[in-house]
Backbone as CSV, one residue per row, in Angstrom:
resi,resn,N_x,N_y,N_z,CA_x,CA_y,CA_z,C_x,C_y,C_z
1,MET,-15.135,-0.100,-10.711,-14.481,0.687,-10.808,-14.051,0.950,-12.474
2,ASN,-13.571,1.949,-13.020,-13.248,2.345,-14.005,-11.551,2.178,-13.683
3,ILE,-10.880,2.860,-14.902,-9.603,3.013,-14.500,-9.341,4.505,-13.856
4,GLU,-10.273,5.197,-14.425,-10.149,6.875,-14.045,-10.841,6.918,-12.863
5,ASP,-11.565,6.669,-12.294,-12.084,6.247,-10.661,-10.833,5.309,-9.783
6,TYR,-10.038,4.449,-10.707,-8.785,4.127,-9.598,-8.065,4.951,-9.584
7,ARG,-7.527,5.866,-10.719,-6.111,6.462,-10.504,-6.813,7.797,-9.721
8,ASN,-8.204,8.568,-10.210,-8.376,9.934,-9.208,-8.188,9.165,-7.637
9,TYR,-8.832,7.961,-7.073,-8.997,7.903,-6.186,-7.493,7.727,-5.690
10,CYS,-6.212,7.008,-5.920,-5.163,6.886,-5.838,-4.802,8.336,-5.841
11,LEU,-4.580,9.212,-6.652,-4.170,10.243,-6.412,-4.314,11.174,-5.732
12,SER,-6.419,11.052,-5.369,-6.338,11.899,-4.260,-5.731,11.680,-3.137
13,LYS,-5.192,11.140,-2.578,-4.527,10.806,-1.394,-2.719,11.495,-1.240
14,LYS,-2.687,11.769,0.095,-1.802,12.450,0.431,-0.614,11.740,-0.267
15,GLU,0.429,12.878,-0.955,1.952,12.439,-1.628,2.222,12.047,-2.657
16,VAL,0.947,11.381,-2.941,0.507,10.102,-3.871,1.111,10.945,-5.418
17,THR,1.857,10.129,-6.321,2.077,10.346,-7.361,2.060,8.973,-8.371
18,GLU,2.595,9.164,-9.857,1.776,8.773,-10.547,3.449,7.980,-11.579
19,HIS,3.696,6.980,-12.177,4.708,6.371,-12.781,4.941,5.668,-13.748
20,PHE,5.648,5.802,-14.637,5.529,3.980,-15.873,7.119,3.616,-15.099
21,PRO,7.630,3.710,-14.278,8.767,2.733,-14.244,9.569,1.732,-14.925
22,PHE,8.190,0.957,-14.748,8.689,-0.343,-15.871,8.739,-0.745,-17.144
23,ASP,7.506,0.019,-17.645,7.674,0.079,-19.208,6.188,0.919,-19.549
24,GLU,5.960,1.479,-21.017,4.760,1.943,-20.950,3.330,1.780,-20.597
25,ASP,3.448,0.262,-19.861,1.884,-0.567,-19.403,1.760,-0.161,-18.400
26,THR,2.628,-0.394,-17.465,2.375,-0.431,-15.999,2.158,1.133,-15.302
27,LEU,0.737,1.207,-14.648,0.843,2.317,-14.435,0.923,1.950,-12.242
28,VAL,2.269,2.567,-12.110,2.400,2.317,-10.982,2.024,3.511,-10.195
29,PHE,1.370,3.486,-8.355,1.293,4.520,-7.814,2.213,4.891,-6.228
30,LYS,2.524,6.010,-6.448,3.618,5.926,-5.355,3.565,6.827,-4.082
31,VAL,3.796,6.420,-2.978,3.428,7.378,-1.484,4.895,7.831,-1.334
32,LEU,5.467,9.392,-0.991,6.612,9.216,-1.084,7.593,8.739,-1.584
33,GLY,7.566,8.159,-2.810,8.589,7.512,-3.311,8.551,5.656,-3.773
34,LYS,6.973,5.103,-2.510,7.241,3.816,-2.164,5.954,3.633,-3.053
35,MET,6.095,1.978,-3.478,5.006,1.617,-4.532,4.010,1.460,-3.749
36,PHE,2.509,1.131,-3.848,1.627,1.234,-2.858,0.416,0.592,-3.809
37,ALA,0.458,0.543,-4.944,-0.405,0.121,-6.149,0.262,0.227,-7.536
38,LEU,-0.328,-1.228,-8.294,0.191,-0.891,-9.816,-1.098,-1.709,-10.707
39,ALA,-0.919,-1.334,-11.751,-1.961,-1.956,-12.590,-1.162,-1.903,-14.154
40,SER,-1.717,-3.162,-14.875,-1.540,-3.092,-16.500,-2.496,-2.269,-16.335
41,LEU,-2.503,-1.352,-17.990,-3.160,-0.572,-18.889,-3.816,-1.658,-19.716
42,LYS,-3.128,-2.095,-19.885,-3.301,-2.931,-21.624,-4.690,-4.144,-20.913
43,ARG,-4.187,-4.654,-19.736,-4.770,-5.149,-18.933,-6.430,-5.186,-18.500
44,TRP,-6.389,-3.696,-18.669,-7.633,-2.850,-17.697,-8.638,-3.157,-19.498
45,GLU,-7.984,-2.190,-20.080,-8.887,-1.908,-21.726,-9.129,-3.899,-22.166
46,ASN,-8.668,-4.601,-21.981,-8.898,-6.248,-22.593,-9.753,-6.554,-21.609
47,GLY,-10.289,-5.802,-20.254,-11.842,-6.301,-19.770,-11.016,-7.383,-18.279
48,GLU,-9.461,-7.727,-18.564,-9.020,-8.032,-17.245,-8.231,-7.592,-16.278
49,ALA,-8.737,-6.873,-15.461,-8.020,-5.799,-15.147,-8.052,-6.358,-13.468
50,PHE,-6.942,-5.994,-13.271,-6.208,-6.503,-12.024,-5.230,-5.366,-11.135
51,ILE,-5.496,-5.294,-10.217,-4.258,-4.232,-9.308,-3.357,-5.144,-8.623
52,ASN,-2.344,-4.456,-8.344,-1.631,-5.448,-6.939,-1.343,-4.492,-6.197
53,LEU,-1.817,-5.040,-4.943,-1.962,-3.888,-3.471,-0.709,-4.694,-2.541
54,LYS,-0.445,-3.934,-1.675,0.642,-4.586,-0.718,-0.789,-4.929,0.563
55,CYS,-0.423,-5.741,1.464,-1.143,-6.026,2.162,-0.316,-7.032,3.287
56,ASP,-1.246,-6.585,4.916,-0.431,-6.942,5.858,-1.045,-9.076,4.883
57,PRO,-0.083,-9.817,5.790,0.081,-11.508,5.089,-0.487,-11.721,5.818
58,GLU,-1.017,-12.039,6.852,-2.284,-12.716,7.728,-3.385,-12.094,6.831
59,TYR,-3.947,-11.095,6.862,-5.197,-10.316,5.830,-5.281,-10.732,4.669
60,ALA,-4.093,-11.081,3.540,-4.196,-10.726,2.494,-4.744,-13.119,2.935
61,GLN,-3.872,-13.798,3.197,-4.335,-15.377,3.265,-6.317,-15.248,3.675
62,GLU,-6.111,-14.451,4.498,-8.520,-14.301,4.805,-8.923,-14.241,3.320
63,LEU,-8.476,-12.750,2.753,-8.890,-12.404,1.789,-9.208,-13.728,0.283
64,ARG,-7.889,-14.081,-0.305,-7.573,-15.637,-0.724,-8.330,-16.407,-0.366
65,ALA,-8.671,-16.699,0.744,-9.779,-17.388,1.201,-11.041,-17.423,1.316
66,GLU,-11.102,-16.444,0.813,-12.722,-15.219,1.179,-13.162,-15.684,-0.726
67,TYR,-12.209,-14.492,-1.264,-12.645,-13.990,-2.744,-11.616,-14.901,-3.552
68,ASP,-12.397,-15.438,-4.442,-11.259,-16.028,-6.039,-11.164,-14.966,-6.759
69,SER,-11.538,-13.970,-6.808,-10.937,-12.494,-7.110,-9.749,-11.762,-6.319
70,ILE,-9.072,-12.858,-5.912,-8.213,-11.737,-5.145,-7.055,-13.674,-4.831
71,LYS,-5.621,-12.580,-5.525,-5.054,-13.503,-5.988,-4.058,-12.932,-5.109
72,PRO,-2.573,-14.284,-4.777,-1.584,-13.419,-4.949,-0.652,-12.860,-5.915
73,GLY,0.268,-11.482,-5.443,0.613,-10.823,-6.241,1.652,-11.279,-7.401
74,TYR,0.764,-10.984,-8.602,1.549,-11.302,-9.976,2.200,-10.584,-10.088
75,HIS,3.766,-11.206,-9.674,5.231,-10.711,-10.761,5.716,-9.839,-9.282
76,MET,5.016,-10.160,-7.965,5.450,-9.486,-6.420,5.503,-10.119,-5.919
77,HIS,6.258,-10.083,-4.659,6.137,-11.015,-3.258,5.122,-11.211,-2.734
78,LYS,4.984,-12.813,-2.650,3.451,-13.205,-2.575,2.841,-13.869,-1.370
79,GLN,3.400,-13.161,-0.613,3.469,-12.791,0.929,2.849,-11.223,1.324
80,GLN,3.784,-10.806,0.754,2.856,-9.165,0.911,2.142,-7.905,-0.353
81,TRP,1.475,-8.800,-1.027,1.372,-8.346,-2.356,-0.233,-9.260,-2.755
82,ASN,-1.049,-8.396,-3.203,-1.890,-9.506,-3.638,-2.657,-8.526,-4.975
83,SER,-2.838,-9.824,-6.052,-3.419,-9.752,-7.039,-5.110,-8.702,-7.069
84,VAL,-5.675,-8.303,-7.069,-7.409,-8.013,-6.989,-7.643,-7.614,-8.271
85,TYR,-8.809,-8.939,-9.204,-9.099,-8.629,-10.114,-10.904,-7.722,-9.980
86,VAL,-10.528,-6.837,-10.454,-11.483,-5.407,-10.355,-12.971,-6.112,-11.439
87,HIS,-12.496,-6.651,-12.610,-13.517,-6.892,-13.706,-14.773,-7.746,-13.406
88,SER,-14.262,-8.836,-12.473,-15.004,-9.948,-12.192,-16.774,-9.849,-11.565
89,GLY,-16.476,-8.842,-10.987,-17.947,-8.283,-10.516,-18.234,-9.230,-8.995
90,GLU,-17.332,-9.460,-8.281,-16.940,-10.307,-7.213,-16.839,-9.291,-6.424
91,LEU,-16.128,-8.691,-6.481,-15.273,-7.260,-5.408,-15.667,-6.509,-5.602
92,SER,-16.985,-5.186,-4.435,-17.521,-4.229,-4.399,-16.224,-3.147,-4.720
93,VAL,-16.677,-2.212,-5.029,-16.025,-0.727,-5.298,-15.324,-0.276,-3.976
94,LYS,-16.512,-0.378,-3.060,-15.709,-0.150,-1.716,-15.042,-0.861,-0.796
95,LEU,-15.184,-2.556,-0.844,-14.071,-2.760,-1.037,-12.995,-3.107,-1.476
96,ILE,-12.641,-2.521,-2.737,-11.613,-2.217,-3.457,-10.663,-0.947,-3.236
97,THR,-11.327,0.067,-2.819,-11.312,1.375,-2.193,-10.718,0.789,-0.580
98,GLU,-10.897,0.248,0.166,-10.801,-0.087,1.271,-8.995,-0.857,1.057
99,LEU,-9.145,-1.577,0.139,-8.133,-1.951,-0.103,-6.845,-1.685,-0.960
100,ILE,-7.277,-0.448,-1.334,-6.370,0.469,-1.673,-5.595,1.267,-0.395
101,ASP,-6.751,1.332,0.241,-6.239,1.851,1.564,-5.351,1.061,2.290
102,HIS,-5.634,0.508,2.508,-4.534,-0.761,3.650,-3.019,-0.528,2.578
103,SER,-3.175,-1.251,1.039,-1.708,-0.879,1.062,-1.528,0.319,0.817
104,TYR,-1.824,1.746,0.942,-0.637,2.663,1.557,-0.647,3.449,2.393
105,ASP,-1.590,2.887,3.825,-1.024,2.681,5.050,-0.106,1.394,5.142
106,MET,-0.106,0.646,4.957,0.986,-0.645,4.851,2.182,0.074,4.575
107,VAL,2.335,1.125,3.580,3.722,1.866,3.031,4.075,2.350,3.679
108,VAL,2.851,3.442,3.716,3.563,4.363,4.885,3.938,3.877,5.999
109,LYS,3.299,2.780,7.189,3.120,2.476,7.974,5.115,2.038,8.122
110,GLY,5.821,1.457,6.659,7.087,0.735,6.725,8.059,1.992,6.637
111,LEU,7.413,3.776,6.268,7.877,4.680,5.552,9.313,4.663,7.187
112,PRO,10.499,5.825,6.913,11.057,6.009,8.084,10.148,7.376,8.354
113,LYS,10.497,7.649,9.843,9.360,8.245,11.098,9.454,9.534,9.814
114,LYS,10.999,10.333,9.413,10.646,11.420,9.487,10.097,11.669,7.956
115,LEU,9.578,11.100,7.405,8.627,10.788,5.889,7.381,10.822,5.813
116,ARG,7.008,9.575,7.324,5.613,9.817,8.022,5.100,10.917,8.576
117,GLU,6.306,11.529,8.874,5.569,13.052,9.598,5.017,14.480,8.516
118,THR,5.590,14.017,7.246,5.539,14.991,6.191,4.210,14.676,5.503
119,LEU,3.280,13.733,5.856,2.146,13.523,6.144,1.389,13.905,6.911
């Protein structure tokens, strides 16, 4: 997966916007104002790309046990976020998109009912 595919996939989801709230390097995708995916553009350019994605804590542990390319979320809540290293070659594009979907769904699930209904 390249950066354009990642960006386009995230933006194809309902009510998603992109932001740079922390600095000019960290691209953040939000659904209705809540983060579900973020990545460093510099690291992507250097071939060290990873995406931070929200994840169910039990599923996060299973993924980390199964894949060397999935680690506790860098600079994030370690139980609820994973860093998914996309350039290692271990993870398929299908799995990466499924993990993006899971993160999006986790965030949507945590939104107030009124906001969820807008989706």
